[in-house]
Short mmCIF file of C-alpha atoms in Angstrom, two decimals:
data_model
loop_
_atom_site.label_atom_id
_atom_site.label_comp_id
_atom_site.label_asym_id
_atom_site.label_seq_id
_atom_site.Cartn_x
_atom_site.Cartn_y
_atom_site.Cartn_z
CA MET N 1 70.49 -55.09 -47.20
CA ARG N 2 72.52 -57.78 -45.39
CA HIS N 3 75.91 -56.73 -46.77
CA THR N 4 76.32 -53.49 -44.82
CA SER N 5 76.54 -52.59 -41.16
CA SER N 6 73.94 -50.32 -39.58
CA THR N 7 74.48 -46.74 -40.63
CA PHE N 8 74.92 -43.71 -38.40
CA ASP N 9 71.34 -42.53 -37.87
CA GLU N 10 69.76 -45.87 -38.75
CA ALA N 11 71.17 -47.49 -35.63
CA ILE N 12 69.87 -44.67 -33.45
CA THR N 13 66.37 -44.93 -34.95
CA ILE N 14 66.24 -48.70 -34.41
CA ALA N 15 67.51 -48.46 -30.84
CA ALA N 16 65.18 -45.57 -29.94
CA GLY N 17 62.12 -47.24 -31.46
CA THR N 18 62.77 -50.62 -29.88
CA ARG N 19 63.33 -49.00 -26.48
CA GLY N 20 60.11 -47.03 -26.90
CA PHE N 21 58.02 -50.19 -27.17
CA ALA N 22 59.79 -51.68 -24.16
CA THR N 23 59.42 -48.63 -21.90
CA GLY N 24 56.45 -46.80 -23.39
CA ARG N 25 58.67 -43.71 -23.80
CA PHE N 26 59.82 -42.47 -27.17
CA ASP N 27 61.90 -39.66 -25.73
CA ILE N 28 65.57 -40.06 -26.60
CA VAL N 29 65.21 -38.57 -30.10
CA ASN N 30 63.43 -35.23 -29.81
CA ASP N 31 64.31 -33.71 -33.18
CA HIS N 32 62.52 -36.24 -35.39
CA PRO N 33 58.88 -37.34 -35.44
CA PRO N 34 58.25 -40.77 -33.92
CA LEU N 35 56.48 -42.56 -36.79
CA MET N 36 59.56 -44.27 -38.22
CA GLU N 37 60.67 -45.23 -34.72
CA TYR N 38 57.36 -47.11 -34.45
CA LEU N 39 57.72 -48.82 -37.81
CA TYR N 40 61.39 -49.77 -37.44
CA GLY N 41 61.31 -50.43 -33.71
CA LEU N 42 58.29 -52.74 -33.55
CA PRO N 43 59.67 -55.66 -35.62
CA VAL N 44 62.95 -55.51 -33.69
CA TYR N 45 61.10 -55.35 -30.37
CA LEU N 46 59.18 -58.50 -31.34
CA THR N 47 62.51 -60.36 -31.55
CA HIS N 48 62.86 -59.86 -27.76
CA PRO N 49 66.24 -58.10 -27.60
CA SER N 50 68.06 -57.20 -24.40
CA PHE N 51 68.17 -53.60 -23.24
CA PRO N 52 70.86 -51.56 -21.48
CA PRO N 53 70.17 -50.37 -17.92
CA GLU N 54 68.80 -46.86 -17.48
CA ALA N 55 68.78 -44.23 -14.75
CA ALA N 56 66.34 -44.98 -11.95
CA ASP N 57 64.85 -41.48 -12.05
CA GLY N 58 63.59 -41.99 -15.61
CA THR N 59 65.94 -39.45 -17.20
CA PRO N 60 66.18 -40.21 -20.93
CA PRO N 61 69.64 -41.58 -21.81
CA ASP N 62 71.92 -39.97 -24.37
CA ARG N 63 70.90 -41.34 -27.77
CA TYR N 64 74.45 -42.11 -28.88
CA ALA N 65 75.55 -43.81 -25.66
CA TYR N 66 72.31 -45.81 -25.56
CA THR N 67 72.71 -46.93 -29.18
CA ALA N 68 76.29 -48.04 -28.56
CA ALA N 69 75.22 -50.02 -25.49
CA PHE N 70 72.15 -51.51 -27.19
CA PHE N 71 74.08 -52.86 -30.16
CA ALA N 72 77.42 -53.78 -28.56
CA ARG N 73 77.01 -54.32 -24.82
CA SER N 74 73.65 -55.97 -24.28
CA GLY N 75 74.17 -59.34 -25.95
CA ASN N 76 72.26 -58.38 -29.11
CA ASP N 77 73.28 -59.37 -32.64
CA PRO N 78 73.36 -56.14 -34.70
CA GLU N 79 73.09 -57.99 -38.02
CA TYR N 80 70.04 -59.94 -36.89
CA MET N 81 68.33 -56.83 -35.52
CA ALA N 82 68.90 -54.84 -38.70
CA VAL N 83 67.05 -57.31 -40.94
CA PRO N 84 63.44 -56.86 -39.75
CA ALA N 85 63.83 -53.10 -39.60
CA ARG N 86 65.35 -52.93 -43.07
CA LEU N 87 62.52 -55.03 -44.47
CA ILE N 88 60.27 -52.06 -43.68
CA ALA N 89 62.61 -49.86 -45.72
CA VAL N 90 62.39 -52.32 -48.61
CA ILE N 91 58.59 -52.10 -48.48
CA CYS N 92 58.78 -48.29 -48.54
CA ALA N 93 61.01 -48.43 -51.62
CA ALA N 94 58.56 -50.78 -53.35
CA LEU N 95 55.63 -48.51 -52.45
CA LEU N 96 57.47 -45.51 -53.87
CA GLY N 97 57.99 -47.30 -57.18
CA LEU N 98 54.35 -48.37 -57.23
CA ALA N 99 53.13 -44.83 -56.52
CA VAL N 100 55.33 -43.40 -59.28
CA PHE N 101 54.01 -45.95 -61.78
CA LEU N 102 50.33 -45.56 -60.86
CA GLU N 103 50.27 -41.75 -60.78
CA THR N 104 52.16 -41.47 -64.05
CA HIS N 105 50.06 -44.15 -65.75
CA ARG N 106 46.82 -42.56 -64.56
CA VAL N 107 47.46 -39.31 -66.43
CA PHE N 108 50.16 -39.94 -69.02
CA GLY N 109 49.79 -43.56 -70.06
CA PRO N 110 51.89 -46.73 -70.02
CA HIS N 111 54.98 -45.50 -71.87
CA ALA N 112 55.55 -42.58 -69.52
CA ALA N 113 54.81 -44.76 -66.48
CA LEU N 114 57.29 -47.42 -67.53
CA PHE N 115 60.08 -44.92 -68.08
CA ALA N 116 59.31 -43.14 -64.81
CA VAL N 117 59.29 -46.28 -62.67
CA ILE N 118 62.52 -47.60 -64.22
CA LEU N 119 64.26 -44.30 -63.52
CA CYS N 120 62.93 -44.16 -59.96
CA ALA N 121 63.56 -47.80 -59.05
CA PHE N 122 67.18 -47.71 -60.18
CA LEU N 123 68.18 -44.39 -58.71
CA PRO N 124 71.35 -45.16 -56.75
CA ASP N 125 70.00 -43.41 -53.66
CA VAL N 126 66.70 -45.31 -53.84
CA LEU N 127 68.65 -48.58 -54.06
CA ALA N 128 70.84 -47.44 -51.16
CA HIS N 129 68.16 -46.12 -48.81
CA GLY N 130 65.79 -48.94 -49.68
CA GLY N 131 68.12 -51.03 -47.53
CA VAL N 132 68.56 -48.55 -44.68
CA ALA N 133 66.08 -48.27 -41.81
CA TYR N 134 65.85 -44.50 -41.69
CA ASN N 135 63.37 -41.80 -42.65
CA ASP N 136 64.73 -40.32 -45.88
CA LEU N 137 63.21 -42.74 -48.38
CA PRO N 138 59.85 -43.02 -46.54
CA LEU N 139 59.74 -39.21 -46.64
CA ALA N 140 60.21 -39.28 -50.43
CA PHE N 141 57.32 -41.74 -50.75
CA CYS N 142 55.01 -39.78 -48.45
CA CYS N 143 55.81 -36.40 -50.01
CA PHE N 144 55.14 -37.83 -53.46
CA CYS N 145 51.74 -39.17 -52.44
CA THR N 146 50.89 -35.99 -50.51
CA LEU N 147 51.72 -33.73 -53.41
CA PHE N 148 49.45 -35.56 -55.84
CA ALA N 149 46.70 -35.86 -53.22
CA MET N 150 46.81 -32.08 -52.64
CA ASP N 151 46.69 -31.42 -56.38
CA ASP N 152 43.68 -33.71 -56.75
CA VAL N 153 41.68 -31.94 -54.07
CA VAL N 154 42.56 -28.52 -55.44
CA ARG N 155 41.35 -29.50 -58.92
CA GLU N 156 38.14 -31.19 -57.77
CA PRO N 157 37.39 -30.38 -54.11
CA SER N 158 35.48 -33.03 -52.19
CA ALA N 159 35.34 -34.30 -48.63
CA GLY N 160 36.98 -37.61 -49.53
CA ARG N 161 39.86 -36.04 -51.43
CA ALA N 162 40.36 -33.47 -48.67
CA ALA N 163 40.49 -36.14 -45.97
CA ARG N 164 42.98 -38.17 -48.02
CA ALA N 165 45.23 -35.16 -48.52
CA GLY N 166 45.06 -34.29 -44.82
CA VAL N 167 45.99 -37.82 -43.82
CA TRP N 168 48.99 -37.79 -46.16
CA VAL N 169 50.14 -34.43 -44.80
CA ALA N 170 50.05 -35.77 -41.24
CA ILE N 171 51.85 -38.98 -42.19
CA SER N 172 54.55 -37.00 -44.00
CA MET N 173 55.05 -34.76 -40.98
CA GLY N 174 55.13 -37.89 -38.82
CA VAL N 175 58.02 -39.24 -40.88
CA LYS N 176 60.29 -36.19 -40.94
CA PHE N 177 59.86 -32.54 -40.08
CA SER N 178 61.35 -31.38 -43.38
CA ALA N 179 57.95 -32.31 -44.84
CA VAL N 180 57.01 -28.78 -43.78
CA THR N 181 58.12 -27.79 -47.29
CA LEU N 182 54.79 -29.22 -48.44
CA ALA N 183 53.14 -26.05 -47.10
CA PRO N 184 54.50 -23.71 -49.82
CA ALA N 185 53.78 -26.43 -52.39
CA ALA N 186 50.14 -26.50 -51.26
CA ALA N 187 49.96 -22.70 -51.47
CA LEU N 188 51.33 -22.70 -55.03
CA LEU N 189 48.93 -25.43 -56.16
CA LEU N 190 46.00 -23.54 -54.66
CA GLY N 191 47.13 -20.24 -56.13
CA ALA N 192 47.61 -21.72 -59.59
CA GLU N 193 44.13 -23.22 -59.59
CA ALA N 194 42.60 -19.96 -58.34
CA LEU N 195 44.26 -18.00 -61.15
CA ALA N 196 43.05 -20.54 -63.68
CA ARG N 197 39.43 -20.25 -62.42
CA PRO N 198 38.74 -16.54 -61.87
CA GLY N 199 35.29 -15.76 -60.56
CA ASP N 200 34.42 -19.39 -59.82
CA ARG N 201 32.66 -18.84 -56.49
CA ARG N 202 31.36 -22.37 -56.29
CA TRP N 203 34.89 -23.75 -56.51
CA ARG N 204 36.10 -21.32 -53.83
CA LYS N 205 33.40 -22.43 -51.41
CA GLN N 206 34.24 -26.06 -52.08
CA VAL N 207 37.94 -25.38 -51.52
CA LEU N 208 37.31 -23.63 -48.20
CA ARG N 209 35.27 -26.59 -47.04
CA ALA N 210 37.93 -29.01 -48.29
CA VAL N 211 40.70 -27.12 -46.49
CA ALA N 212 38.78 -27.34 -43.22
CA ILE N 213 38.20 -31.08 -43.66
CA GLY N 214 41.84 -31.63 -44.61
CA GLU N 215 43.11 -29.72 -41.59
CA LEU N 216 40.84 -31.67 -39.29
CA GLY N 217 41.98 -34.96 -40.78
CA ALA N 218 45.63 -33.96 -40.52
CA TYR N 219 45.19 -32.91 -36.88
CA LEU N 220 43.48 -36.14 -35.84
CA VAL N 221 46.13 -38.31 -37.50
CA ALA N 222 48.91 -36.19 -35.96
CA VAL N 223 47.35 -36.64 -32.50
CA ALA N 224 47.32 -40.40 -33.08
CA ILE N 225 50.98 -40.35 -34.19
CA TYR N 226 51.90 -38.45 -31.02
CA ARG N 227 50.07 -40.93 -28.82
CA GLY N 228 47.09 -38.76 -27.89
CA ASP N 229 48.93 -35.46 -27.35
CA TYR N 230 46.17 -33.05 -28.37
CA SER N 231 48.45 -30.03 -27.89
CA LEU N 232 51.07 -31.54 -30.26
CA ALA N 233 53.70 -29.94 -28.05
CA GLU N 234 56.27 -32.59 -28.89
CA MET N 235 55.79 -31.94 -32.59
CA VAL N 236 56.11 -28.17 -32.18
CA ARG N 237 59.36 -28.52 -30.23
CA GLY N 238 60.85 -30.92 -32.74
CA LEU N 239 59.85 -28.78 -35.68
CA GLY N 240 61.50 -25.77 -34.08
CA LEU N 241 64.74 -27.68 -33.57
CA THR N 242 64.75 -28.89 -37.16
CA LEU N 243 64.11 -25.46 -38.67
CA LYS N 244 66.84 -23.94 -36.50
CA HIS N 245 69.31 -26.62 -37.52
CA ALA N 246 68.47 -26.37 -41.22
CA THR N 247 69.20 -22.62 -41.26
CA ALA N 248 72.03 -22.38 -38.71
CA GLY N 249 74.80 -23.87 -40.83
CA HIS N 250 77.63 -26.18 -39.78
CA ASP N 251 79.77 -24.38 -37.24
CA ALA N 252 80.86 -27.70 -35.72
CA ALA N 253 79.84 -30.11 -38.51
CA PRO N 254 81.00 -28.40 -41.70
CA ALA N 255 79.77 -29.11 -45.20
CA TYR N 256 82.22 -30.84 -47.54
CA LEU N 257 82.39 -30.76 -51.33
CA LEU N 258 85.24 -31.56 -53.73
CA GLY N 259 87.88 -31.38 -51.03
CA HIS N 260 86.68 -28.11 -49.50
CA THR N 261 84.79 -27.43 -46.27
CA SER N 262 82.44 -24.64 -45.28
CA PRO N 263 80.69 -23.87 -41.97
CA ARG N 264 77.67 -22.52 -43.87
CA GLY N 265 77.56 -24.79 -46.90
CA TRP N 266 77.10 -23.71 -50.52
CA TRP N 267 73.96 -22.91 -52.46
CA TYR N 268 75.27 -25.13 -55.28
CA PHE N 269 76.00 -28.16 -53.08
CA PHE N 270 72.96 -30.17 -54.18
CA PRO N 271 73.22 -29.38 -57.93
CA VAL N 272 76.85 -30.52 -57.89
CA ALA N 273 76.01 -33.53 -55.75
CA PHE N 274 73.22 -34.42 -58.18
CA VAL N 275 75.76 -34.61 -60.99
CA PHE N 276 77.97 -36.99 -59.03
CA LYS N 277 75.23 -39.06 -57.35
CA THR N 278 73.12 -39.88 -60.42
CA PRO N 279 74.25 -41.71 -63.59
CA ALA N 280 75.33 -39.72 -66.64
CA ALA N 281 72.72 -41.63 -68.63
CA LEU N 282 70.00 -39.96 -66.58
CA HIS N 283 71.31 -36.55 -67.55
CA LEU N 284 71.16 -37.48 -71.24
CA LEU N 285 67.64 -38.81 -70.80
CA MET N 286 66.70 -35.56 -69.06
CA LEU N 287 68.00 -33.64 -72.06
CA ALA N 288 65.96 -35.80 -74.43
CA ALA N 289 62.85 -35.29 -72.29
CA LEU N 290 63.42 -31.53 -72.24
CA LEU N 291 63.67 -31.40 -76.02
CA SER N 292 60.49 -33.45 -76.23
CA THR N 293 58.73 -31.04 -73.86
CA VAL N 294 59.67 -28.04 -75.97
CA HIS N 295 58.63 -29.77 -79.19
CA HIS N 296 55.30 -31.03 -77.85
CA ARG N 297 54.48 -28.06 -75.65
CA PRO N 298 50.91 -27.52 -76.88
CA ALA N 299 50.13 -31.23 -76.38
CA TRP N 300 50.87 -30.95 -72.68
CA LEU N 301 47.99 -28.54 -72.35
CA GLY N 302 45.26 -30.15 -74.36
CA GLY N 303 46.19 -28.41 -77.60
CA THR N 304 46.21 -24.85 -76.25
CA THR N 305 48.89 -22.44 -75.07
CA SER N 306 46.58 -20.33 -72.90
CA TRP N 307 48.42 -19.35 -69.71
CA ARG N 308 45.40 -20.33 -67.65
CA GLN N 309 45.43 -23.79 -69.18
CA ARG N 310 49.12 -24.03 -68.48
CA LEU N 311 48.39 -23.42 -64.82
CA ARG N 312 46.13 -26.49 -64.90
CA SER N 313 48.61 -28.69 -66.74
CA PRO N 314 48.60 -32.32 -65.57
CA LEU N 315 52.31 -31.80 -64.91
CA ARG N 316 51.53 -29.17 -62.30
CA ALA N 317 52.09 -31.35 -59.23
CA PRO N 318 55.56 -32.65 -60.15
CA VAL N 319 56.64 -29.23 -61.46
CA VAL N 320 55.51 -27.39 -58.33
CA GLY N 321 57.02 -30.06 -56.10
CA SER N 322 60.32 -29.91 -57.98
CA VAL N 323 60.46 -26.12 -57.71
CA VAL N 324 59.63 -26.09 -53.99
CA PHE N 325 61.84 -29.01 -52.95
CA GLY N 326 64.66 -27.84 -55.19
CA GLY N 327 64.40 -24.29 -53.87
CA SER N 328 64.48 -25.48 -50.28
CA LEU N 329 67.65 -27.45 -50.99
CA LEU N 330 69.34 -24.41 -52.50
CA ALA N 331 68.37 -22.28 -49.50
CA SER N 332 69.27 -24.85 -46.85
CA GLY N 333 72.56 -24.81 -45.00
CA LEU N 334 72.24 -28.53 -44.28
CA ASP N 335 74.73 -29.76 -46.87
CA ILE N 336 75.91 -32.97 -45.20
CA GLY N 337 74.14 -35.53 -47.38
CA PHE N 338 72.58 -35.93 -50.81
CA ARG N 339 69.85 -37.99 -49.13
CA TYR N 340 68.05 -34.73 -48.32
CA ALA N 341 67.28 -34.47 -52.04
CA LEU N 342 65.36 -37.78 -52.09
CA PRO N 343 61.87 -36.15 -52.11
CA LEU N 344 62.85 -34.30 -55.29
CA LEU N 345 64.17 -37.28 -57.25
CA PRO N 346 60.91 -39.23 -57.89
CA LEU N 347 59.30 -36.04 -59.20
CA LEU N 348 62.17 -35.58 -61.65
CA CYS N 349 61.72 -39.20 -62.71
CA VAL N 350 58.06 -38.51 -63.49
CA LEU N 351 58.92 -35.42 -65.53
CA VAL N 352 61.61 -37.26 -67.47
CA GLY N 353 59.36 -40.30 -67.90
CA VAL N 354 56.54 -38.17 -69.30
CA GLY N 355 58.91 -36.45 -71.72
CA LEU N 356 60.26 -39.79 -72.94
CA GLY N 357 56.75 -41.22 -73.13
CA ARG N 358 55.67 -38.37 -75.40
CA LEU N 359 58.79 -38.79 -77.49
CA TRP N 360 58.59 -42.57 -77.88
CA PRO N 361 55.70 -43.00 -80.37
CA GLY N 362 57.32 -40.71 -82.94
CA LEU N 363 60.80 -42.21 -82.76
CA ARG N 364 62.31 -44.29 -85.52
CA PRO N 365 63.67 -47.76 -84.64
CA ARG N 366 67.26 -46.55 -84.33
CA ALA N 367 66.24 -43.68 -82.06
CA ARG N 368 64.20 -46.08 -79.92
CA ALA N 369 67.22 -48.34 -79.67
CA GLY N 370 69.21 -45.34 -78.48
CA VAL N 371 66.70 -44.58 -75.72
CA VAL N 372 66.67 -48.23 -74.65
CA ALA N 373 70.48 -48.23 -74.62
CA LEU N 374 70.53 -45.15 -72.40
CA CYS N 375 68.07 -46.81 -70.02
CA GLY N 376 70.24 -49.92 -69.97
CA TRP N 377 73.33 -47.82 -69.29
CA TYR N 378 71.46 -46.13 -66.45
CA VAL N 379 70.47 -49.41 -64.81
CA VAL N 380 73.92 -50.99 -65.22
CA SER N 381 75.65 -47.90 -63.84
CA SER N 382 73.55 -47.99 -60.68
CA LEU N 383 73.76 -51.75 -60.16
CA SER N 384 77.53 -51.78 -60.73
CA TYR N 385 77.97 -50.55 -57.16
CA TYR N 386 76.10 -53.48 -55.63
CA PRO N 387 75.94 -53.89 -52.67
CA HIS N 388 77.60 -50.57 -51.81
CA PHE N 389 75.00 -48.22 -53.28
CA LEU N 390 75.57 -45.54 -50.63
CA ALA N 391 79.06 -45.01 -52.06
CA TYR N 392 77.79 -44.50 -55.62
CA LEU N 393 79.50 -41.85 -57.73
CA SER N 394 78.70 -41.30 -61.38
CA GLU N 395 80.87 -41.65 -64.45
CA TYR N 396 82.08 -38.07 -64.00
CA TRP N 397 84.26 -39.41 -61.17
CA PRO N 398 85.61 -42.77 -62.37
CA TRP N 399 87.93 -43.26 -59.37
CA ARG N 400 85.50 -45.27 -57.25
CA ASP N 401 87.95 -45.82 -54.44
CA ALA N 402 88.73 -42.11 -54.06
CA GLY N 403 85.18 -40.91 -53.56
CA TYR N 404 86.07 -38.99 -50.39
CA ARG N 405 87.67 -36.36 -52.63
CA VAL N 406 84.17 -35.50 -53.89
CA LEU N 407 81.69 -36.17 -51.05
CA VAL N 408 81.70 -37.65 -47.56
CA ASP N 409 79.31 -38.33 -44.70
CA SER N 410 75.96 -39.85 -45.72
CA SER N 411 76.63 -39.10 -49.39
CA LEU N 412 79.37 -41.72 -49.35
CA ASP N 413 80.47 -43.08 -45.98
CA TRP N 414 77.73 -43.38 -43.35
CA GLY N 415 79.18 -46.14 -41.21
CA GLN N 416 78.12 -48.99 -43.51
CA GLY N 417 81.57 -50.59 -43.93
CA LEU N 418 82.13 -52.66 -40.79
CA LEU N 419 81.06 -55.96 -42.37
CA GLU N 420 83.62 -55.40 -45.12
CA VAL N 421 86.28 -54.78 -42.47
CA ARG N 422 85.37 -57.97 -40.62
CA THR N 423 85.39 -60.03 -43.82
CA PHE N 424 88.78 -58.61 -44.80
CA MET N 425 90.27 -59.41 -41.39
CA ARG N 426 88.93 -62.97 -41.34
CA LYS N 427 89.93 -63.70 -44.90
CA ASN N 428 93.50 -62.54 -44.30
CA GLY N 429 93.88 -63.92 -40.78
CA ILE N 430 94.27 -60.49 -39.22
CA PRO N 431 93.46 -60.57 -35.50
CA ARG N 432 93.52 -56.85 -34.77
CA VAL N 433 93.81 -53.51 -36.59
CA TYR N 434 94.14 -49.87 -35.81
CA LEU N 435 90.73 -48.38 -36.61
CA SER N 436 89.27 -44.93 -37.23
CA TYR N 437 85.52 -45.28 -37.73
CA PHE N 438 82.71 -42.92 -38.71
CA GLY N 439 79.52 -44.35 -37.26
CA SER N 440 77.42 -44.79 -34.13
CA VAL N 441 77.67 -48.58 -33.60
CA LEU N 442 80.77 -49.78 -31.80
CA PRO N 443 82.89 -52.01 -34.11
CA GLU N 444 83.17 -54.72 -31.45
CA ALA N 445 79.45 -55.38 -31.96
CA TYR N 446 80.47 -56.97 -35.28
CA GLY N 447 83.32 -58.97 -33.77
CA ILE N 448 86.09 -56.57 -34.81
CA ASP N 449 89.12 -56.34 -32.51
CA TYR N 450 90.91 -53.03 -32.83
CA VAL N 451 93.06 -50.36 -31.31
CA ALA N 452 91.29 -47.02 -31.50
CA LEU N 453 92.47 -44.19 -33.70
CA PRO N 454 90.83 -40.73 -33.68
CA SER N 455 87.22 -41.15 -34.75
CA PHE N 456 84.01 -39.11 -34.92
CA PHE N 457 82.97 -40.65 -31.61
CA GLU N 458 85.83 -41.62 -29.34
CA LEU N 459 86.11 -45.40 -29.51
CA PRO N 460 86.85 -47.49 -26.42
CA ARG N 461 90.54 -47.94 -25.85
CA HIS N 462 91.33 -51.59 -26.41
CA GLY N 463 94.85 -52.34 -25.25
CA ILE N 464 97.24 -54.79 -26.85
CA PRO N 465 97.50 -57.98 -24.75
CA PRO N 466 100.93 -58.61 -23.22
CA GLY N 467 103.24 -60.51 -25.49
CA GLU N 468 101.30 -59.66 -28.68
CA SER N 469 102.60 -57.42 -31.42
CA PRO N 470 100.86 -54.15 -32.33
CA PRO N 471 98.55 -54.27 -35.36
CA SER N 472 100.29 -54.14 -38.71
CA LEU N 473 97.40 -52.42 -40.51
CA ALA N 474 95.32 -49.30 -39.99
CA ILE N 475 91.80 -49.01 -41.42
CA ILE N 476 90.26 -45.56 -41.73
CA SER N 477 86.73 -44.52 -42.73
CA ALA N 478 86.56 -42.23 -45.76
CA THR N 479 84.93 -39.38 -43.85
CA ASN N 480 87.66 -39.46 -41.22
CA LEU N 481 90.35 -39.74 -43.87
CA ALA N 482 89.03 -36.53 -45.42
CA GLY N 483 89.52 -34.86 -42.03
CA VAL N 484 86.17 -33.10 -42.07
CA TYR N 485 85.19 -33.58 -38.44
CA LEU N 486 88.48 -34.49 -36.75
CA GLU N 487 90.50 -31.92 -34.86
CA GLY N 488 93.88 -31.33 -36.45
CA ASP N 489 93.16 -33.45 -39.55
CA PRO N 490 95.26 -36.37 -38.21
CA PHE N 491 95.24 -38.42 -41.42
CA ALA N 492 96.15 -35.67 -43.87
CA SER N 493 99.46 -37.29 -44.84
CA LEU N 494 97.73 -40.56 -45.76
CA ARG N 495 95.67 -38.86 -48.44
CA GLU N 496 98.86 -38.61 -50.50
CA GLU N 497 99.60 -42.32 -50.20
CA ARG N 498 98.13 -45.26 -52.07
CA PRO N 499 96.17 -47.54 -49.71
CA LEU N 500 96.87 -51.25 -49.62
CA ALA N 501 93.16 -51.89 -50.18
CA VAL N 502 89.84 -50.05 -50.15
CA LEU N 503 86.92 -51.98 -48.67
CA GLY N 504 83.44 -51.20 -49.98
CA HIS N 505 84.79 -47.96 -51.48
CA THR N 506 84.84 -46.37 -48.01
CA MET N 507 87.26 -48.18 -45.65
CA TYR N 508 90.94 -47.48 -46.43
CA VAL N 509 93.65 -49.95 -45.43
CA TYR N 510 97.17 -48.64 -44.78
CA PRO N 511 100.32 -50.07 -43.23
CA ALA N 512 100.39 -49.17 -39.54
CA ARG N 513 102.79 -46.46 -38.45
CA ARG N 514 104.33 -45.82 -35.10
CA GLU N 515 103.20 -42.22 -35.25
CA HIS N 516 99.54 -43.15 -35.62
CA PRO N 517 97.68 -41.45 -32.75
CA THR N 518 95.81 -43.91 -30.58
CA SER N 519 93.32 -41.70 -28.80
CA GLY N 520 91.16 -38.68 -29.33
CA SER N 521 87.99 -38.07 -31.28
CA GLY N 522 86.18 -35.31 -33.09
CA PRO N 523 85.96 -31.60 -32.34
CA PRO N 524 86.41 -30.54 -28.72
CA ASP N 525 82.73 -29.74 -28.19
CA GLY N 526 81.93 -33.47 -28.20
CA PRO N 527 79.73 -35.64 -30.43
CA ALA N 528 76.36 -34.42 -29.26
CA ALA N 529 77.30 -30.81 -29.82
CA LYS N 530 78.62 -31.58 -33.30
CA THR N 531 75.62 -33.38 -34.62
CA GLY N 532 73.03 -30.79 -33.69
CA SER N 533 69.50 -31.93 -34.31
CA GLU N 534 70.01 -34.00 -37.42
CA ARG N 535 72.82 -35.71 -39.29
#
């Protein structure tokens, strides 16, 4: 948590939320709900930071320019400000693990719960985003709780269960608009229960009443989240922007996978990313759980194979959630980060945990030792990247310092490497470097002196003082090295050279060249046009 610089969207969320409490206006990020701005901004606001000046007419500032000024030009310490916000992310990660354990234990017992929580807690992306103050991991937690709350009220409709489900729906939508995928999940859960209970008029009346109560509860909580906006106009606008961005593709911010780019992405992006972003041990455990499921199939359903009983399987919630979330990932054109798959991963952990829990009692000692060994391998594989969990790549790609050949952007290099750069410069007595950086916080905020190379955002041009020699080293972020977002791919030739060092698996150190360009940035449309509504 304290070993990485603030990531791309994390810095924007912190700055926007903190400003909101100072001004009473949460209006510089209009494509995300405000709930995480509240949660991350409040603890930073309570530290009494300084704020950049704003236009006198009240026009909202550009989010990127404001973030750069807030962190680098207002006298604030970016490391100090990140800590209280990231503590909220740590709490969300702990709550996710607790929810996975409790829900699994409630239905499937202690063995399944233990396996599920181990798998969830040590997912590389849970470890990574549990130390990042952004909305992806809180969304995974909220979607998990919402899904099980909706399944509970569908099975046994009541006013209390309906209100709980409605509250969770509103909270999920207050975290991130992609929670809209809960709607088809709710429809499938309701349809499955209706098919399993044909002619049950009493249940149908109870469900209709529960739906009304749930909708009312969701509406009231949403109004509270949007500060008393009964029309929810801000939410409707933001949801429209998100849906448009998720389906429009990447005309200016292309998808990247295994060295190739695409303006529209690939349907197989997330399955391939799953292979590289989760340990190989997990895949073997998934196979074991699948074999257990096939072997114990009648046991899942209370000793019957009736199709109606299958529709009421206790595994219904995680299965439906996995199908809906997985399907939305395959259909989405937003292939710029594996983090979008986070709501799916805890559900897979539950399914695998249940399979292993069913398998465990019948295993011989040697087989149990094998399962324990796989779990140990899984944990060690994830922790071996400490503290650089964002850069995790599985055993299928053993070249840790060449991860940009597989994935970039928030799947690998999200701007988290500036502290590594600073440490490297101080340790080696390097006063200044050429720098190409992929992130939203200006490097000088962390005390880094540099001469700007082409970057995603054009960095300020810091000249070389008279009488001093030019920098002898160039440091380049992995995403920029891959050339995904930079016009003309300026660092293409360096990809064929061995770097002098690789910092945190994402910052590449090369000898400086005279031909290194010293100005320019991303595509000609400018940063705001490239990023669209969500990175």
